[in-house]
Short mmCIF file of C-alpha atoms in Angstrom, two decimals:
data_model
loop_
_atom_site.label_atom_id
_atom_site.label_comp_id
_atom_site.label_asym_id
_atom_site.label_seq_id
_atom_site.Cartn_x
_atom_site.Cartn_y
_atom_site.Cartn_z
CA UNK D 12 215.18 177.67 205.71
CA UNK D 13 214.81 181.42 205.86
CA UNK D 14 213.97 182.85 209.26
CA UNK D 15 210.48 184.10 209.65
CA UNK D 16 209.85 187.88 209.60
CA UNK D 17 208.76 189.22 212.98
CA UNK D 18 205.25 190.78 213.22
CA UNK D 19 202.98 192.33 215.86
CA UNK D 20 199.21 192.14 215.15
CA UNK D 21 196.81 194.02 217.31
CA UNK D 22 193.24 193.17 217.05
CA UNK D 23 189.92 193.83 218.87
CA UNK D 24 186.33 194.97 218.53
CA UNK D 25 185.40 198.32 217.53
CA UNK D 26 186.01 201.10 220.10
CA UNK D 27 188.21 198.92 222.45
CA UNK D 28 191.17 201.21 222.16
CA UNK D 29 193.42 199.90 219.40
CA UNK D 30 194.38 203.09 217.82
CA UNK D 31 195.83 204.76 220.91
CA UNK D 32 197.67 201.65 222.13
CA UNK D 33 199.06 200.92 218.50
CA UNK D 34 200.76 204.26 218.61
CA UNK D 35 202.43 203.65 221.92
CA UNK D 36 203.41 200.14 220.91
CA UNK D 37 204.76 201.26 217.38
CA UNK D 38 206.98 203.80 219.42
CA UNK D 39 208.19 201.15 221.82
CA UNK D 40 209.14 198.52 219.08
CA UNK D 41 210.18 200.98 216.17
CA UNK D 42 207.05 199.85 214.34
CA UNK D 43 205.08 201.02 211.22
CA UNK D 44 201.44 200.34 211.21
CA UNK D 45 199.56 198.39 208.36
CA UNK D 46 195.75 199.09 208.64
CA UNK D 47 193.86 195.83 208.98
CA UNK D 48 190.44 197.41 208.53
CA UNK D 49 188.52 196.60 205.23
CA UNK D 50 186.85 200.00 205.08
CA UNK D 51 189.75 202.33 206.05
CA UNK D 52 191.10 201.48 202.68
CA UNK D 53 188.60 203.83 201.02
CA UNK D 54 189.32 207.52 200.46
CA UNK D 55 187.01 210.07 201.98
CA UNK D 56 185.48 207.54 204.44
CA UNK D 57 187.00 209.20 207.48
CA UNK D 58 184.56 209.89 210.16
CA UNK D 59 182.56 206.71 209.67
CA UNK D 60 185.42 204.37 209.57
CA UNK D 61 186.98 206.06 212.71
CA UNK D 62 190.15 206.55 210.56
CA UNK D 63 193.26 207.84 212.41
CA UNK D 64 194.00 211.38 211.95
CA UNK D 65 197.40 212.70 211.04
CA UNK D 66 197.73 214.16 214.57
CA UNK D 67 196.78 210.86 216.28
CA UNK D 68 199.53 209.19 214.28
CA UNK D 69 202.20 211.10 216.13
CA UNK D 70 204.63 210.76 213.36
CA UNK D 71 204.26 206.90 213.06
CA UNK D 72 204.07 205.73 209.40
CA UNK D 73 200.72 204.10 208.34
CA UNK D 74 200.02 201.97 205.45
CA UNK D 75 196.96 200.77 203.52
CA UNK D 76 194.87 203.86 204.33
CA UNK D 77 193.14 205.72 201.56
CA UNK D 78 194.37 203.64 198.70
CA UNK D 79 191.03 202.87 197.07
CA UNK D 80 188.28 205.06 195.60
CA UNK D 81 184.93 204.46 197.30
CA UNK D 82 183.35 203.02 193.98
CA UNK D 83 186.10 200.37 193.69
CA UNK D 84 185.78 196.81 194.97
CA UNK D 85 188.34 195.23 197.38
CA UNK D 86 188.65 191.39 198.10
CA UNK D 87 190.47 189.41 200.98
CA UNK D 88 192.95 188.06 198.37
CA UNK D 89 193.85 191.54 197.22
CA UNK D 90 194.33 192.56 200.89
CA UNK D 91 196.42 189.40 201.47
CA UNK D 92 198.84 190.46 198.70
CA UNK D 93 199.22 194.15 199.76
CA UNK D 94 199.72 193.30 203.38
CA UNK D 95 202.52 190.63 202.60
CA UNK D 96 204.16 193.15 200.41
CA UNK D 97 204.13 195.92 203.12
CA UNK D 98 205.32 193.36 205.64
CA UNK D 99 208.38 192.67 203.42
CA UNK D 100 209.07 196.33 202.67
CA UNK D 101 208.63 197.50 206.32
CA UNK D 102 211.03 194.54 207.55
CA UNK D 103 213.66 195.40 204.88
CA UNK D 104 213.85 198.82 206.13
CA UNK D 105 214.72 197.49 209.57
CA UNK D 106 211.34 198.48 211.11
CA UNK D 107 208.79 196.44 212.87
CA UNK D 108 205.52 195.77 210.86
CA UNK D 109 202.34 195.95 212.93
CA UNK D 110 198.90 195.10 211.61
CA UNK D 111 196.18 196.94 213.58
CA UNK D 112 192.46 196.42 212.90
CA UNK D 113 189.32 194.61 213.41
CA UNK D 114 188.49 192.80 210.08
CA UNK D 115 189.09 189.03 211.27
CA UNK D 116 188.92 187.38 207.77
CA UNK D 117 191.40 189.97 206.24
CA UNK D 118 193.96 189.80 208.89
CA UNK D 119 193.73 186.03 209.21
CA UNK D 120 194.29 185.50 205.38
CA UNK D 121 197.24 187.79 205.35
CA UNK D 122 199.22 186.21 208.30
CA UNK D 123 198.31 182.54 207.77
CA UNK D 124 199.26 180.32 204.72
CA UNK D 125 195.75 180.09 203.18
CA UNK D 126 195.16 179.39 199.59
CA UNK D 127 192.22 180.88 197.79
CA UNK D 128 192.98 179.44 194.46
CA UNK D 129 193.44 175.67 195.21
CA UNK D 130 189.88 174.85 194.52
CA UNK D 131 189.08 173.32 191.12
CA UNK D 132 187.42 175.22 188.40
CA UNK D 133 184.90 174.39 185.66
CA UNK D 134 184.82 176.88 182.74
CA UNK D 135 181.71 175.60 181.25
CA UNK D 136 179.92 175.90 184.44
CA UNK D 137 181.40 179.45 184.84
CA UNK D 138 180.06 180.50 181.28
CA UNK D 139 176.57 179.11 182.20
CA UNK D 140 176.57 181.39 185.21
CA UNK D 141 177.85 184.31 183.14
CA UNK D 142 174.90 183.91 180.80
CA UNK D 143 172.57 183.63 183.69
CA UNK D 144 173.79 187.03 185.05
CA UNK D 145 173.31 188.53 181.63
CA UNK D 146 169.90 187.41 181.34
CA UNK D 147 168.42 187.40 184.69
CA UNK D 148 170.55 190.17 186.40
CA UNK D 149 173.18 190.14 189.20
CA UNK D 150 170.77 190.00 191.99
CA UNK D 151 169.45 186.60 190.79
CA UNK D 152 172.97 185.17 190.94
CA UNK D 153 173.67 186.73 194.33
CA UNK D 154 170.39 185.14 195.58
CA UNK D 155 171.36 181.62 194.33
CA UNK D 156 174.63 182.00 196.10
CA UNK D 157 172.86 183.08 199.32
CA UNK D 158 170.88 179.87 199.16
CA UNK D 159 173.77 177.59 199.20
CA UNK D 160 176.56 179.47 200.74
CA UNK D 161 175.09 182.36 202.89
CA UNK D 162 178.47 183.16 204.48
CA UNK D 163 180.19 183.86 201.17
CA UNK D 164 176.87 185.78 200.14
CA UNK D 165 177.17 188.00 203.11
CA UNK D 166 180.73 188.92 202.33
CA UNK D 167 180.47 189.41 198.55
CA UNK D 168 178.67 192.35 197.02
CA UNK D 169 175.86 191.38 194.48
CA UNK D 170 177.77 193.54 191.86
CA UNK D 171 180.99 191.68 192.26
CA UNK D 172 179.89 189.12 189.66
CA UNK D 173 183.28 187.44 189.36
CA UNK D 174 183.48 186.68 193.01
CA UNK D 175 179.85 185.55 193.32
CA UNK D 176 180.46 183.20 190.18
CA UNK D 177 183.68 181.92 191.83
CA UNK D 178 181.89 181.02 195.17
CA UNK D 179 179.20 179.26 193.31
CA UNK D 180 181.85 177.45 191.25
CA UNK D 181 183.54 176.26 194.33
CA UNK D 182 180.41 174.62 195.69
CA UNK D 183 179.70 173.13 192.25
CA UNK D 184 183.19 171.51 191.89
CA UNK D 185 183.76 170.54 195.52
CA UNK D 186 180.48 170.04 197.20
CA UNK D 187 181.75 172.27 199.79
CA UNK D 188 181.53 176.16 200.58
CA UNK D 189 184.75 178.47 200.50
CA UNK D 190 184.48 178.56 204.39
CA UNK D 191 184.23 174.63 204.89
CA UNK D 192 187.34 174.29 202.54
CA UNK D 193 189.10 176.84 204.36
CA UNK D 194 188.38 175.34 207.93
CA UNK D 195 189.78 172.03 206.44
CA UNK D 196 193.16 173.70 205.85
CA UNK D 197 195.60 173.65 208.65
CA UNK D 198 197.59 176.70 207.87
CA UNK D 199 200.69 177.83 209.63
CA UNK D 200 201.44 181.23 210.53
CA UNK D 201 203.77 182.80 207.90
CA UNK D 202 205.64 185.20 210.41
CA UNK D 203 206.88 185.01 213.76
CA UNK D 204 203.77 186.55 215.18
CA UNK D 205 202.95 188.21 218.54
CA UNK D 206 198.98 188.20 218.35
CA UNK D 207 197.59 190.68 220.91
CA UNK D 208 193.90 190.86 221.42
CA UNK D 209 192.00 193.78 223.31
CA UNK D 210 188.85 193.01 224.95
CA UNK D 211 186.54 194.86 227.44
CA UNK D 212 183.49 194.18 229.78
CA UNK D 213 180.58 194.03 227.37
CA UNK D 214 178.46 196.80 228.96
CA UNK D 215 181.47 199.10 228.95
CA UNK D 216 182.30 198.34 225.39
CA UNK D 217 178.67 198.92 224.36
CA UNK D 218 178.67 202.23 226.12
CA UNK D 219 181.93 203.28 224.34
CA UNK D 220 180.35 202.35 220.92
CA UNK D 221 177.27 204.46 221.66
CA UNK D 222 179.36 207.41 222.69
CA UNK D 223 181.60 206.89 219.73
CA UNK D 224 178.56 207.20 217.25
CA UNK D 225 177.54 210.46 219.05
CA UNK D 226 181.00 211.73 218.68
CA UNK D 227 181.13 210.89 214.93
CA UNK D 228 177.78 212.78 214.36
CA UNK D 229 179.21 215.76 216.22
CA UNK D 230 182.50 215.48 213.90
CA UNK D 231 180.09 215.56 210.76
CA UNK D 232 179.27 211.97 209.86
CA UNK D 233 176.01 213.01 208.43
CA UNK D 234 177.60 215.41 206.03
CA UNK D 235 180.26 212.75 205.21
CA UNK D 236 177.69 210.23 204.17
CA UNK D 237 175.57 212.73 202.48
CA UNK D 238 178.50 213.68 200.19
CA UNK D 239 178.58 210.01 198.89
CA UNK D 240 174.78 209.96 198.73
CA UNK D 241 174.73 213.04 196.46
CA UNK D 242 177.46 211.69 194.30
CA UNK D 243 175.33 208.84 193.50
CA UNK D 244 177.41 206.12 195.17
CA UNK D 245 174.74 203.27 195.70
CA UNK D 246 175.62 199.66 194.92
CA UNK D 247 179.27 199.74 195.98
CA UNK D 248 181.22 197.61 198.59
CA UNK D 249 182.25 200.69 200.48
CA UNK D 250 178.68 201.88 201.19
CA UNK D 251 177.81 198.56 202.86
CA UNK D 252 179.96 199.80 205.69
CA UNK D 253 178.22 200.30 209.15
CA UNK D 254 177.55 204.14 209.44
CA UNK D 255 176.90 204.40 205.73
CA UNK D 256 174.06 202.10 204.93
CA UNK D 257 171.95 203.17 208.12
CA UNK D 258 172.30 206.65 207.14
CA UNK D 259 171.49 205.95 203.47
CA UNK D 260 168.12 204.67 204.76
CA UNK D 261 167.40 208.02 206.29
CA UNK D 262 168.33 209.91 203.11
CA UNK D 263 165.90 207.60 201.28
CA UNK D 264 163.17 208.44 203.77
CA UNK D 265 162.99 204.72 204.91
CA UNK D 266 163.51 205.76 208.64
CA UNK D 267 163.75 208.97 210.65
CA UNK D 268 167.09 210.37 211.67
CA UNK D 269 166.79 208.95 215.26
CA UNK D 270 165.97 205.53 214.01
CA UNK D 271 168.90 205.67 211.63
CA UNK D 272 171.28 206.70 214.53
CA UNK D 273 169.73 203.83 216.79
CA UNK D 274 170.20 201.34 213.94
CA UNK D 275 173.85 202.51 213.64
CA UNK D 276 174.47 202.03 217.24
CA UNK D 277 172.85 198.59 217.45
CA UNK D 278 174.55 197.36 214.17
CA UNK D 279 177.96 198.67 215.58
CA UNK D 280 177.41 196.78 218.95
CA UNK D 281 176.40 193.52 217.09
CA UNK D 282 179.50 193.93 214.86
CA UNK D 283 181.73 194.19 217.94
CA UNK D 284 180.31 190.91 219.14
CA UNK D 285 180.79 189.21 215.95
CA UNK D 286 184.40 190.55 215.81
CA UNK D 287 185.12 188.92 219.22
CA UNK D 288 183.53 185.76 218.24
CA UNK D 289 185.57 185.51 215.13
CA UNK D 290 188.90 186.17 216.91
CA UNK D 291 188.26 183.71 219.54
CA UNK D 292 187.23 181.01 217.31
CA UNK D 293 189.74 181.40 214.45
CA UNK D 294 192.94 182.82 215.82
CA UNK D 295 195.33 182.04 218.55
CA UNK D 296 195.15 185.40 220.43
CA UNK D 297 196.54 186.50 223.76
CA UNK D 298 193.85 188.55 225.28
CA UNK D 299 194.25 191.70 227.35
CA UNK D 300 191.38 193.18 229.24
CA UNK D 301 191.11 196.82 228.62
CA UNK D 302 188.16 197.65 230.83
CA UNK D 303 188.25 200.93 232.48
CA UNK D 304 189.35 199.91 235.90
CA UNK D 305 192.82 198.96 234.42
CA UNK D 306 195.98 200.90 235.16
CA UNK D 307 196.96 202.05 231.50
CA UNK D 308 200.66 202.07 232.26
CA UNK D 309 200.59 198.78 233.86
CA UNK D 310 198.75 197.20 230.93
CA UNK D 311 200.90 198.74 228.43
CA UNK D 312 204.00 197.19 230.32
CA UNK D 313 202.22 193.86 230.38
CA UNK D 314 201.47 193.90 226.52
CA UNK D 315 205.05 195.01 225.88
CA UNK D 316 206.45 192.28 227.94
CA UNK D 317 204.30 189.63 226.21
CA UNK D 318 205.60 190.84 222.75
CA UNK D 319 209.24 190.95 223.93
CA UNK D 320 208.77 187.08 225.14
CA UNK D 321 206.99 186.12 222.12
CA UNK D 322 209.33 187.63 219.53
CA UNK D 323 212.49 187.49 221.65
CA UNK D 324 213.13 191.17 221.17
CA UNK D 325 213.74 194.10 223.27
CA UNK D 326 211.57 197.19 223.43
CA UNK D 327 213.17 200.71 223.14
CA UNK D 328 212.22 201.67 226.68
#
């Protein structure tokens, strides 16, 4: 049997400090970074997704950033394919692949042996749904999905009719939702993986999130979102990202700017909480506390030692 390729995965909630640490780890382990963020894939969405800047990269090569136009859709299965290709390519060049990000479902799908295509299909049922979409509109079909599989509905944009129909078809054929089918699988890790999670005392993390939003606004977040709004981007997957949808409400006079900013902060805090819950429930993660009282050098050494032990490798230092 082929030996599994080695992989470092660095996860954690928004604003916990993944970006800075990932660069230090990449230097230490001769790594290249694959973005594990579902929104950094989009071109031009730089400030709102806290995309790493060329200066912050410090010469470390990054992958899966700026590869889609904002009007394009992007699925978990597509991410899975792209990440696995990149892991192979980076490993072949003798470098250490590192996935860094906070989109739990995406990362999980890439590193575990999940199968999205195993559920049976019913072409007749699919045609019936296609007719319904034609006659009654895409929103009607998405509402139907929301009633029977709210988890899938929350992940799939109403305009992505192919995925909405597939989710409905899975329930029709199996009597179970996609998430229920996935939870029944006992997938194994495809790679020899060091799974590092960063966490932080909640109040401290929430304070950092609020400060990050203020900084984004100083950096020009309002202008960035206004650009997409003026371009006429509306019903796209990309615009559902936190930071964009809240400011769209402001541009559409639904809320004041202060309310939009407060909503953005609140939604970011809630997202961080969901991220932590997801990672704790779904993945076997080694957690490291990054609360501000920690000694940065000591914590970096601790994480590096864990990776060395897990992957049976030696760091550069």
